[in-house]
């Protein structure tokens, strides 16, 4: 690597300020907002990221999400009586997963009960043709942004962890696309039969020429964000991310991701040859925040994709750099972090004037941003049912493989005698008096009642009653309660 290249790369690195002072801040006279110089901007992003990370973990939010994830997958484990060789019953239960799998599809069918999933009403003076045109346009944009798929992912996480977050924005970029045309037009001749013109193919007209046309794409977009990759101002006291003072979104970008951003307004991506050299010489990014590294350490126990900062291809361009994107109502600051270095790639006024995030809670918690999900609300019922069921199975196993007792005598073997079909066991004195099976107590009937009570409690808490899960209302009536917009709104409000 040449010294000139190294010098240019080093010039991109920004050392964060030790603290933000008046020397690092200025006032934009046009907008009236504060501007941060490069060192202060990097300091602001890194410090706020650390603060939010610490808050999530000190307040046990991350531990609760990991517990909910564990209950959702309910992985089986093995154990034995008193550390011996006889295994104990360990039958997994999936109450949390079953309830989420029952409720979320019903919510989706209620929200997206028709296509398009909305209805426009004309204002006075607006023609019906304009309304139909807008409906067609919005429906097309919903399809392009895959709104229904993104909404389902958000609802799944909200049901499990209690909170979902979505990020929105406006996309505008050019892309070259292939078009096909004939090398030469067909020849027009007059038909000798009816005198009508006909088109005749020629070798040149049969040959296809490929052209590349540059097209401009301009549309809104929205995407689901993993709750654990969004860091919200710890002082947010309501379950609405729009009320937060600031939000940091952590993502990981490959070479092609960053190269696409080069054409986006506001971004200052390093020159292509400098960026390419960074990737070719190896890129190492720090891991996800602590709330994500907890499940990563349990990958042999809980099934998930590899962490986002892990390299999954031999292609060096597929390695990932960490991106920290900090938004507040006035500014957006984006820092690229890798190999212990920081590059400021965006530092400008917020083009939207608001936080480009949306959120929802399954059940709100007073004076808190994060909510309660079914993993927490009915997870204890799953633990109760699983524990009681396995204890009952252990007790029933004694009846299937009973324990025997025998009278001690001079000719009795000192070692245990294994059971076996066709085997004969010699005993002294009367068989009925010298040998018998140990009578074990039956499984108490209260155990099964307790399991039913746990199931009923879970259904009452989650709202997964017979009407929602099976579509059954009164006797002989088939209804889900979510077949219309009014019904969907009623169900959502009932479970909010």
Coordinates of N, CA and C in Angstrom, one line a residue, residues 98-328:
X98 N -47.6 -20.9 20.3 CA -49.0 -21.2 19.8 C -49.9 -20.0 19.8
X99 N -49.8 -19.2 20.9 CA -50.7 -18.1 21.0 C -50.3 -17.0 20.0
X100 N -49.0 -16.8 19.8 CA -48.6 -15.8 18.8 C -49.0 -16.2 17.4
X101 N -48.8 -17.5 17.1 CA -49.1 -18.1 15.8 C -50.6 -18.1 15.5
X102 N -51.4 -18.0 16.6 CA -52.9 -17.9 16.4 C -53.3 -16.5 16.3
X103 N -52.8 -15.6 17.1 CA -53.3 -14.2 17.1 C -52.8 -13.3 16.0
X104 N -51.5 -13.4 15.7 CA -50.9 -12.5 14.6 C -51.5 -12.7 13.3
X105 N -51.7 -14.0 12.8 CA -52.4 -14.1 11.5 C -53.8 -13.5 11.5
X106 N -54.5 -13.6 12.6 CA -55.8 -13.0 12.7 C -55.8 -11.5 12.6
X107 N -54.8 -10.9 13.3 CA -54.6 -9.5 13.2 C -54.3 -9.0 11.8
X108 N -53.4 -9.8 11.2 CA -53.1 -9.5 9.8 C -54.3 -9.6 8.9
X109 N -55.1 -10.6 9.0 CA -56.3 -10.7 8.2 C -57.3 -9.7 8.5
X110 N -57.3 -9.1 9.7 CA -58.2 -8.0 10.0 C -57.7 -6.7 9.5
X111 N -56.4 -6.5 9.6 CA -55.9 -5.2 9.0 C -55.9 -5.2 7.5
X112 N -55.4 -6.3 6.9 CA -55.4 -6.4 5.5 C -56.5 -7.2 5.0
X113 N -57.7 -6.8 5.3 CA -58.9 -7.7 5.0 C -59.3 -7.5 3.5
X114 N -58.8 -6.5 2.8 CA -59.0 -6.4 1.4 C -57.9 -5.7 0.7
X115 N -57.9 -5.7 -0.6 CA -56.8 -5.1 -1.4 C -57.4 -4.0 -2.2
X116 N -57.0 -2.7 -2.0 CA -56.0 -2.2 -1.1 C -56.6 -2.2 0.3
X117 N -55.7 -2.2 1.4 CA -56.2 -2.3 2.8 C -56.6 -0.9 3.3
X118 N -57.1 0.0 2.4 CA -57.5 1.3 2.9 C -58.6 1.8 1.9
X119 N -59.3 2.8 2.3 CA -60.3 3.4 1.5 C -60.2 4.9 1.6
X120 N -60.2 5.6 0.5 CA -60.1 7.0 0.4 C -61.5 7.6 0.2
X121 N -61.7 8.7 0.9 CA -63.0 9.4 0.8 C -62.7 10.8 0.2
X122 N -63.4 11.2 -0.9 CA -63.1 12.5 -1.5 C -63.5 13.6 -0.6
X123 N -62.6 14.6 -0.6 CA -63.0 15.9 0.0 C -63.9 16.7 -0.9
X124 N -64.6 17.7 -0.4 CA -65.4 18.5 -1.2 C -64.6 19.1 -2.4
X125 N -65.1 19.0 -3.6 CA -64.4 19.5 -4.7 C -63.4 18.5 -5.4
X126 N -63.2 17.4 -4.8 CA -62.3 16.4 -5.4 C -63.2 15.4 -6.1
X127 N -62.8 15.1 -7.4 CA -63.5 14.2 -8.2 C -63.2 12.8 -7.8
X128 N -64.1 11.9 -8.2 CA -64.0 10.5 -7.9 C -62.8 9.9 -8.8
X129 N -62.5 10.5 -10.0 CA -61.4 10.0 -10.8 C -60.1 10.3 -10.0
X130 N -60.0 11.4 -9.4 CA -58.7 11.7 -8.6 C -58.6 10.7 -7.5
X131 N -59.7 10.4 -6.8 CA -59.6 9.4 -5.7 C -59.2 8.0 -6.2
X132 N -59.8 7.6 -7.3 CA -59.4 6.3 -7.9 C -57.9 6.3 -8.3
X133 N -57.4 7.4 -8.9 CA -56.0 7.5 -9.3 C -55.1 7.4 -8.1
X134 N -55.4 8.2 -7.0 CA -54.6 8.1 -5.8 C -54.7 6.7 -5.2
X135 N -55.8 6.1 -5.2 CA -55.9 4.7 -4.6 C -55.0 3.8 -5.4
X136 N -55.0 3.9 -6.7 CA -54.2 3.0 -7.5 C -52.7 3.3 -7.2
X137 N -52.3 4.6 -7.1 CA -50.9 4.9 -6.8 C -50.5 4.4 -5.5
X138 N -51.3 4.7 -4.4 CA -50.9 4.3 -3.1 C -50.8 2.7 -3.0
X139 N -51.7 2.1 -3.6 CA -51.7 0.6 -3.6 C -50.5 0.1 -4.3
X140 N -50.1 0.7 -5.4 CA -48.8 0.3 -6.0 C -47.6 0.5 -5.1
X141 N -47.6 1.7 -4.5 CA -46.5 2.0 -3.6 C -46.4 1.0 -2.4
X142 N -47.6 0.7 -1.8 CA -47.6 -0.3 -0.8 C -47.0 -1.6 -1.2
X143 N -47.3 -2.0 -2.4 CA -46.7 -3.3 -3.0 C -45.2 -3.2 -3.2
X144 N -44.7 -2.0 -3.7 CA -43.3 -1.8 -3.9 C -42.5 -1.9 -2.6
X145 N -43.1 -1.3 -1.6 CA -42.3 -1.3 -0.3 C -42.6 -2.5 0.5
X146 N -43.4 -3.5 0.0 CA -43.7 -4.7 0.7 C -44.3 -4.4 2.1
X147 N -45.2 -3.5 2.1 CA -45.8 -3.1 3.4 C -46.4 -4.2 4.2
X148 N -47.1 -5.1 3.6 CA -47.8 -6.2 4.3 C -46.8 -7.1 5.0
X149 N -45.7 -7.5 4.2 CA -44.7 -8.3 4.8 C -43.9 -7.7 5.9
X150 N -43.6 -6.4 5.8 CA -42.9 -5.7 6.8 C -43.8 -5.6 8.1
X151 N -45.1 -5.3 7.9 CA -46.0 -5.2 9.0 C -46.1 -6.5 9.7
X152 N -46.1 -7.6 9.0 CA -46.3 -8.9 9.7 C -45.0 -9.2 10.6
X153 N -43.8 -8.8 10.1 CA -42.6 -9.0 10.9 C -42.7 -8.2 12.1
X154 N -43.2 -7.0 12.0 CA -43.3 -6.1 13.2 C -44.3 -6.6 14.2
X155 N -45.4 -7.1 13.7 CA -46.4 -7.6 14.6 C -45.9 -8.8 15.4
X156 N -45.2 -9.7 14.7 CA -44.6 -10.9 15.3 C -43.7 -10.5 16.5
X157 N -42.8 -9.5 16.3 CA -41.9 -9.1 17.3 C -42.6 -8.4 18.4
X158 N -43.6 -7.6 18.1 CA -44.4 -6.9 19.1 C -45.1 -7.9 20.0
X159 N -45.7 -8.9 19.4 CA -46.4 -9.9 20.2 C -45.5 -10.7 21.1
X160 N -44.2 -10.9 20.7 CA -43.3 -11.7 21.5 C -42.6 -10.8 22.5
X161 N -42.0 -9.7 22.1 CA -41.2 -8.9 23.0 C -41.9 -7.7 23.6
X162 N -43.0 -7.3 23.0 CA -43.8 -6.3 23.6 C -43.7 -5.0 22.8
X163 N -42.7 -4.8 21.9 CA -42.6 -3.5 21.2 C -42.1 -3.8 19.8
X164 N -42.5 -3.1 18.9 CA -42.0 -3.2 17.5 C -41.7 -1.8 17.0
X165 N -40.7 -1.7 16.1 CA -40.2 -0.4 15.6 C -40.1 -0.6 14.1
X166 N -40.5 0.4 13.3 CA -40.4 0.5 11.9 C -39.7 1.8 11.5
X167 N -39.0 1.8 10.5 CA -38.3 3.0 10.0 C -38.8 3.3 8.6
X168 N -39.0 4.6 8.3 CA -39.5 5.0 7.0 C -38.6 6.1 6.4
X169 N -38.8 6.3 5.1 CA -38.0 7.3 4.4 C -38.5 7.4 3.0
X170 N -37.7 8.2 2.2 CA -38.1 8.4 0.8 C -36.9 8.0 0.0
X171 N -37.1 7.1 -1.0 CA -36.0 6.6 -1.8 C -36.0 7.3 -3.2
X172 N -34.9 7.7 -3.6 CA -34.7 8.3 -4.9 C -33.3 8.0 -5.5
X173 N -33.3 7.1 -6.5 CA -32.0 6.7 -7.1 C -32.2 6.3 -8.5
X174 N -31.2 6.3 -9.2 CA -31.2 5.9 -10.6 C -30.6 4.4 -10.8
X175 N -31.1 3.7 -11.7 CA -30.7 2.3 -11.9 C -30.8 2.0 -13.4
X176 N -29.7 1.4 -13.9 CA -29.7 1.0 -15.3 C -30.4 -0.4 -15.5
X177 N -31.3 -0.4 -16.4 CA -32.0 -1.6 -16.7 C -31.9 -2.0 -18.2
X178 N -32.0 -3.3 -18.4 CA -31.9 -3.8 -19.8 C -33.2 -3.6 -20.5
X179 N -33.1 -3.2 -21.8 CA -34.2 -3.1 -22.7 C -33.8 -3.9 -24.0
X180 N -34.8 -4.4 -24.7 CA -34.5 -5.2 -25.9 C -35.3 -4.6 -27.1
X181 N -34.6 -4.5 -28.2 CA -35.2 -4.0 -29.4 C -34.6 -4.8 -30.6
X182 N -35.4 -4.7 -31.8 CA -34.9 -5.3 -33.0 C -33.8 -4.4 -33.6
X183 N -32.8 -5.1 -34.2 CA -31.7 -4.4 -34.8 C -32.3 -3.5 -36.0
X184 N -33.3 -4.1 -36.7 CA -33.9 -3.3 -37.8 C -35.4 -3.7 -37.8
X185 N -36.2 -2.7 -38.3 CA -37.6 -3.0 -38.3 C -38.0 -4.0 -39.3
X186 N -39.2 -4.6 -39.2 CA -39.7 -5.6 -40.2 C -40.1 -4.9 -41.4
X187 N -40.0 -5.6 -42.5 CA -40.4 -5.0 -43.8 C -41.9 -5.1 -44.0
X188 N -42.5 -4.1 -44.5 CA -43.9 -4.1 -44.7 C -44.2 -4.3 -46.2
X189 N -45.0 -5.3 -46.6 CA -45.3 -5.7 -47.9 C -46.8 -5.8 -48.0
X190 N -47.3 -5.7 -49.3 CA -48.7 -5.9 -49.5 C -49.0 -7.4 -49.8
X191 N -50.0 -7.9 -49.2 CA -50.4 -9.3 -49.4 C -51.0 -9.5 -50.8
X192 N -50.5 -10.5 -51.6 CA -51.1 -10.7 -52.9 C -52.5 -11.3 -52.8
X193 N -52.9 -11.8 -51.7 CA -54.2 -12.4 -51.5 C -55.3 -11.5 -51.3
X194 N -55.1 -10.6 -50.3 CA -56.2 -9.6 -50.0 C -55.8 -8.2 -50.1
X195 N -54.5 -7.9 -50.5 CA -54.1 -6.6 -50.6 C -53.8 -5.8 -49.4
X196 N -53.9 -6.5 -48.2 CA -53.6 -5.9 -46.9 C -52.1 -5.9 -46.6
X197 N -51.6 -4.9 -45.9 CA -50.2 -4.9 -45.6 C -49.8 -6.0 -44.6
X198 N -48.7 -6.6 -44.8 CA -48.2 -7.6 -43.8 C -46.7 -7.3 -43.5
X199 N -46.3 -7.8 -42.3 CA -44.9 -7.6 -41.9 C -44.1 -8.8 -42.1
X200 N -42.9 -8.6 -42.7 CA -42.1 -9.8 -43.1 C -40.8 -9.6 -42.3
X201 N -40.4 -10.7 -41.6 CA -39.1 -10.7 -40.8 C -37.9 -10.9 -41.8
X202 N -36.8 -10.2 -41.4 CA -35.6 -10.3 -42.1 C -34.5 -10.7 -41.1
X203 N -33.3 -11.1 -41.5 CA -32.2 -11.5 -40.6 C -31.9 -10.3 -39.6
X204 N -32.0 -9.1 -40.1 CA -31.7 -8.0 -39.2 C -32.8 -7.7 -38.2
X205 N -34.1 -7.9 -38.7 CA -35.2 -7.7 -37.7 C -35.3 -8.8 -36.7
X206 N -34.7 -10.0 -37.0 CA -34.7 -11.1 -36.0 C -33.6 -11.0 -35.0
X207 N -32.6 -10.1 -35.3 CA -31.5 -10.0 -34.4 C -31.9 -9.0 -33.3
X208 N -31.6 -9.3 -32.0 CA -32.0 -8.5 -30.9 C -30.8 -7.7 -30.4
X209 N -31.1 -6.5 -30.1 CA -30.0 -5.6 -29.6 C -30.4 -5.2 -28.1
X210 N -29.4 -5.3 -27.2 CA -29.7 -5.0 -25.8 C -29.2 -3.5 -25.5
X211 N -30.1 -2.7 -25.0 CA -29.7 -1.4 -24.6 C -29.9 -1.2 -23.1
X212 N -29.1 -0.4 -22.5 CA -29.2 -0.1 -21.1 C -29.8 1.3 -20.9
X213 N -30.9 1.4 -20.2 CA -31.6 2.6 -20.0 C -31.6 3.0 -18.5
X214 N -31.2 4.2 -18.3 CA -31.2 4.7 -16.9 C -32.6 5.2 -16.4
X215 N -33.1 4.5 -15.4 CA -34.4 4.9 -14.9 C -34.3 5.5 -13.5
X216 N -35.1 6.5 -13.2 CA -35.2 7.1 -11.9 C -36.3 6.5 -11.1
X217 N -35.9 6.0 -9.9 CA -36.9 5.4 -8.9 C -37.1 6.4 -7.8
X218 N -38.3 6.8 -7.6 CA -38.7 7.7 -6.5 C -40.0 7.3 -5.8
X219 N -39.8 6.9 -4.6 CA -41.0 6.3 -3.9 C -40.7 6.3 -2.4
X220 N -41.7 6.3 -1.5 CA -41.5 6.1 -0.1 C -41.2 4.6 0.2
X221 N -40.6 4.4 1.4 CA -40.3 3.0 1.8 C -40.5 2.9 3.3
X222 N -40.7 1.7 3.8 CA -40.8 1.5 5.2 C -40.2 0.1 5.5
X223 N -39.6 -0.1 6.6 CA -39.0 -1.5 6.9 C -39.1 -1.7 8.4
X224 N -39.2 -3.0 8.7 CA -39.2 -3.5 10.1 C -37.8 -3.4 10.6
X225 N -37.6 -3.0 11.8 CA -36.3 -2.9 12.5 C -36.3 -3.9 13.7
X226 N -35.3 -4.7 13.8 CA -35.2 -5.5 15.0 C -35.2 -4.6 16.2
X227 N -36.0 -4.8 17.2 CA -36.1 -3.9 18.4 C -34.7 -3.8 19.0
X228 N -33.9 -4.8 19.0 CA -32.6 -4.8 19.7 C -31.5 -4.0 18.9
X229 N -31.9 -3.6 17.7 CA -30.9 -2.8 16.9 C -31.3 -1.3 16.9
X230 N -32.3 -0.9 17.6 CA -32.8 0.5 17.7 C -32.6 0.9 19.2
X231 N -31.8 2.0 19.3 CA -31.5 2.5 20.7 C -32.3 3.8 20.8
X232 N -33.2 3.8 21.8 CA -34.1 5.0 22.0 C -33.6 5.7 23.3
X233 N -33.8 7.0 23.2 CA -33.4 7.9 24.4 C -34.0 7.3 25.6
X234 N -33.2 7.0 26.6 CA -33.7 6.4 27.9 C -34.7 7.2 28.6
X235 N -34.8 8.5 28.3 CA -35.7 9.4 29.0 C -37.1 9.4 28.4
X236 N -37.3 8.5 27.4 CA -38.7 8.4 26.7 C -39.6 7.8 27.7
X237 N -40.7 8.4 28.0 CA -41.6 7.9 29.0 C -43.0 7.4 28.5
X238 N -43.1 7.4 27.2 CA -44.4 6.8 26.6 C -44.0 5.8 25.5
X239 N -44.9 4.9 25.2 CA -44.6 3.9 24.2 C -44.8 4.4 22.8
X240 N -44.3 5.5 22.5 CA -44.4 6.1 21.1 C -43.0 6.7 20.8
X241 N -42.3 6.1 19.9 CA -41.0 6.5 19.5 C -40.9 7.9 19.0
X242 N -42.0 8.4 18.5 CA -42.1 9.7 17.9 C -41.9 10.8 19.0
X243 N -42.1 10.4 20.3 CA -42.0 11.3 21.4 C -40.6 11.3 22.0
X244 N -39.7 10.5 21.4 CA -38.3 10.4 21.9 C -37.5 11.7 21.4
X245 N -36.5 12.1 22.2 CA -35.7 13.2 21.8 C -34.7 12.8 20.7
X246 N -34.2 11.6 20.8 CA -33.3 11.1 19.8 C -33.4 9.6 19.7
X247 N -33.0 9.0 18.5 CA -33.0 7.6 18.3 C -31.7 7.3 17.5
X248 N -31.1 6.2 17.8 CA -29.9 5.7 17.1 C -30.3 4.3 16.5
X249 N -30.0 4.2 15.2 CA -30.3 2.9 14.5 C -28.9 2.3 14.2
X250 N -28.7 1.1 14.6 CA -27.4 0.4 14.3 C -27.6 -0.6 13.2
X251 N -26.8 -0.5 12.2 CA -26.9 -1.4 11.1 C -25.5 -1.8 10.6
X252 N -25.4 -2.7 9.7 CA -24.1 -3.2 9.1 C -24.2 -3.1 7.6
X253 N -23.2 -2.6 7.0 CA -23.2 -2.3 5.5 C -22.0 -3.0 4.8
X254 N -22.2 -3.6 3.7 CA -21.2 -4.1 2.9 C -20.7 -3.0 1.9
X255 N -19.7 -3.4 1.1 CA -19.2 -2.5 0.1 C -20.3 -2.0 -0.8
X256 N -21.1 -2.9 -1.4 CA -22.1 -2.5 -2.3 C -23.2 -1.6 -1.6
X257 N -23.5 -1.9 -0.4 CA -24.4 -1.0 0.3 C -23.9 0.4 0.4
X258 N -22.7 0.6 0.8 CA -22.1 1.9 0.9 C -21.9 2.6 -0.5
X259 N -21.6 1.8 -1.5 CA -21.5 2.4 -2.8 C -22.8 2.9 -3.3
X260 N -23.9 2.2 -3.0 CA -25.3 2.7 -3.4 C -25.6 4.0 -2.7
X261 N -25.1 4.2 -1.4 CA -25.4 5.4 -0.7 C -24.6 6.6 -1.3
X262 N -23.7 6.3 -2.1 CA -22.8 7.4 -2.7 C -23.7 8.4 -3.4
X263 N -24.8 7.9 -4.0 CA -25.7 8.8 -4.8 C -26.8 9.4 -4.0
X264 N -26.9 9.0 -2.7 CA -28.0 9.6 -1.9 C -27.6 11.0 -1.4
X265 N -28.5 11.9 -1.4 CA -28.3 13.2 -0.9 C -27.9 13.2 0.6
X266 N -26.9 14.1 0.9 CA -26.4 14.2 2.3 C -25.3 13.3 2.7
X267 N -25.0 12.2 1.9 CA -24.0 11.3 2.3 C -22.7 11.7 1.7
X268 N -21.6 11.5 2.4 CA -20.2 11.8 2.0 C -19.4 10.5 2.1
X269 N -19.6 9.6 1.1 CA -19.0 8.3 1.2 C -17.5 8.4 0.6
X270 N -16.6 7.7 1.3 CA -15.2 7.8 0.8 C -15.1 7.4 -0.7
X271 N -14.1 7.9 -1.4 CA -13.9 7.6 -2.8 C -13.9 6.1 -3.0
X272 N -14.3 5.7 -4.2 CA -14.5 4.2 -4.5 C -13.2 3.5 -4.2
X273 N -12.0 4.0 -4.7 CA -10.8 3.2 -4.6 C -10.3 3.1 -3.1
X274 N -10.7 4.2 -2.3 CA -10.3 4.1 -0.9 C -11.2 3.1 -0.2
X275 N -12.5 3.2 -0.5 CA -13.4 2.2 0.2 C -13.1 0.8 -0.2
X276 N -12.8 0.6 -1.5 CA -12.4 -0.8 -1.9 C -11.2 -1.3 -1.2
X277 N -10.2 -0.4 -1.0 CA -9.0 -0.8 -0.3 C -9.3 -1.2 1.1
X278 N -10.2 -0.5 1.8 CA -10.5 -0.8 3.2 C -11.0 -2.2 3.3
X279 N -11.9 -2.6 2.3 CA -12.5 -4.0 2.4 C -11.5 -5.0 2.0
X280 N -10.6 -4.7 1.0 CA -9.7 -5.7 0.5 C -8.6 -6.0 1.6
X281 N -8.3 -5.1 2.5 CA -7.3 -5.3 3.5 C -8.0 -5.8 4.8
X282 N -9.2 -6.1 4.8 CA -9.9 -6.8 6.0 C -10.6 -5.7 6.8
X283 N -11.9 -6.1 7.1 CA -12.7 -5.2 7.9 C -13.2 -6.0 9.1
X284 N -13.0 -5.4 10.3 CA -13.5 -5.9 11.5 C -14.4 -4.9 12.2
X285 N -15.6 -5.3 12.5 CA -16.6 -4.4 13.1 C -16.9 -5.0 14.5
X286 N -17.2 -4.1 15.4 CA -17.7 -4.5 16.7 C -19.0 -5.2 16.6
X287 N -19.3 -6.0 17.6 CA -20.6 -6.8 17.6 C -21.8 -5.9 17.9
X288 N -22.9 -6.6 17.7 CA -24.2 -5.9 18.0 C -24.2 -5.5 19.5
X289 N -25.1 -4.7 19.9 CA -25.2 -4.3 21.2 C -25.4 -5.5 22.1
X290 N -25.2 -5.2 23.4 CA -25.2 -6.4 24.4 C -26.5 -7.2 24.4
X291 N -27.6 -6.5 24.1 CA -28.9 -7.2 24.0 C -28.9 -8.2 22.9
X292 N -28.1 -8.1 21.9 CA -28.0 -9.0 20.8 C -26.9 -10.1 21.1
X293 N -25.9 -9.7 21.8 CA -24.8 -10.6 22.0 C -25.2 -11.7 23.0
X294 N -26.2 -11.5 23.8 CA -26.6 -12.5 24.7 C -27.1 -13.7 24.0
X295 N -28.1 -13.6 23.0 CA -28.5 -14.8 22.3 C -27.3 -15.3 21.4
X296 N -26.4 -14.5 21.0 CA -25.3 -15.0 20.2 C -24.5 -16.1 21.0
X297 N -24.3 -15.8 22.3 CA -23.6 -16.8 23.1 C -24.4 -18.1 23.3
X298 N -25.6 -18.1 22.9 CA -26.5 -19.3 23.2 C -26.9 -19.9 21.8
X299 N -26.1 -19.7 20.8 CA -26.5 -20.2 19.5 C -26.6 -21.7 19.4
X300 N -26.0 -22.4 20.3 CA -26.2 -23.9 20.3 C -27.5 -24.3 21.0
X301 N -28.1 -23.3 21.6 CA -29.3 -23.6 22.4 C -30.5 -22.9 21.8
X302 N -30.4 -21.7 21.2 CA -31.5 -21.0 20.6 C -31.1 -20.8 19.1
X303 N -32.0 -21.1 18.2 CA -31.7 -21.1 16.8 C -31.9 -19.7 16.2
X304 N -30.8 -19.1 15.6 CA -30.9 -17.8 15.0 C -29.9 -17.7 13.9
X305 N -30.0 -16.8 13.0 CA -29.0 -16.5 12.0 C -27.7 -16.0 12.7
X306 N -26.6 -16.1 12.0 CA -25.3 -15.6 12.6 C -25.4 -14.1 12.8
X307 N -24.7 -13.6 13.8 CA -24.7 -12.1 14.0 C -24.4 -11.3 12.8
X308 N -24.9 -10.1 12.7 CA -24.8 -9.3 11.5 C -23.4 -8.8 11.2
X309 N -22.5 -8.8 12.3 CA -21.1 -8.4 12.0 C -20.2 -9.5 11.6
X310 N -20.8 -10.8 11.6 CA -19.9 -11.9 11.2 C -19.8 -12.0 9.7
X311 N -18.7 -12.5 9.3 CA -18.4 -12.6 7.8 C -18.9 -14.0 7.4
X312 N -19.8 -14.0 6.4 CA -20.3 -15.3 5.9 C -19.9 -15.7 4.5
X313 N -19.0 -14.9 3.9 CA -18.6 -15.2 2.6 C -17.1 -15.0 2.5
X314 N -16.4 -15.7 1.6 CA -15.0 -15.5 1.3 C -14.7 -14.3 0.5
X315 N -15.8 -13.7 0.0 CA -15.6 -12.4 -0.7 C -15.4 -11.3 0.3
X316 N -14.2 -10.6 0.2 CA -13.9 -9.6 1.1 C -14.9 -8.4 1.1
X317 N -15.5 -8.2 -0.1 CA -16.5 -7.1 -0.2 C -17.8 -7.4 0.5
X318 N -18.0 -8.6 0.9 CA -19.2 -9.0 1.7 C -19.0 -8.8 3.2
X319 N -17.8 -8.4 3.6 CA -17.6 -8.1 5.0 C -18.5 -6.9 5.4
X320 N -18.7 -6.6 6.7 CA -19.6 -5.5 7.0 C -19.0 -4.5 7.9
X321 N -19.3 -3.2 7.7 CA -18.9 -2.2 8.6 C -20.1 -1.7 9.4
X322 N -19.8 -1.4 10.7 CA -20.9 -0.9 11.5 C -21.3 0.5 11.2
X323 N -22.6 0.8 11.1 CA -23.2 2.1 10.8 C -24.0 2.5 12.0
X324 N -23.7 3.6 12.6 CA -24.5 4.2 13.7 C -25.1 5.5 13.2
X325 N -26.5 5.5 13.2 CA -27.2 6.5 12.5 C -28.1 7.2 13.6
X326 N -27.7 8.4 14.0 CA -28.4 9.1 15.1 C -29.3 10.2 14.5
X327 N -30.6 10.1 14.9 CA -31.6 11.1 14.5 C -32.2 11.9 15.6
X328 N -32.3 13.2 15.4 CA -33.2 14.0 16.3 C -34.0 14.9 15.4

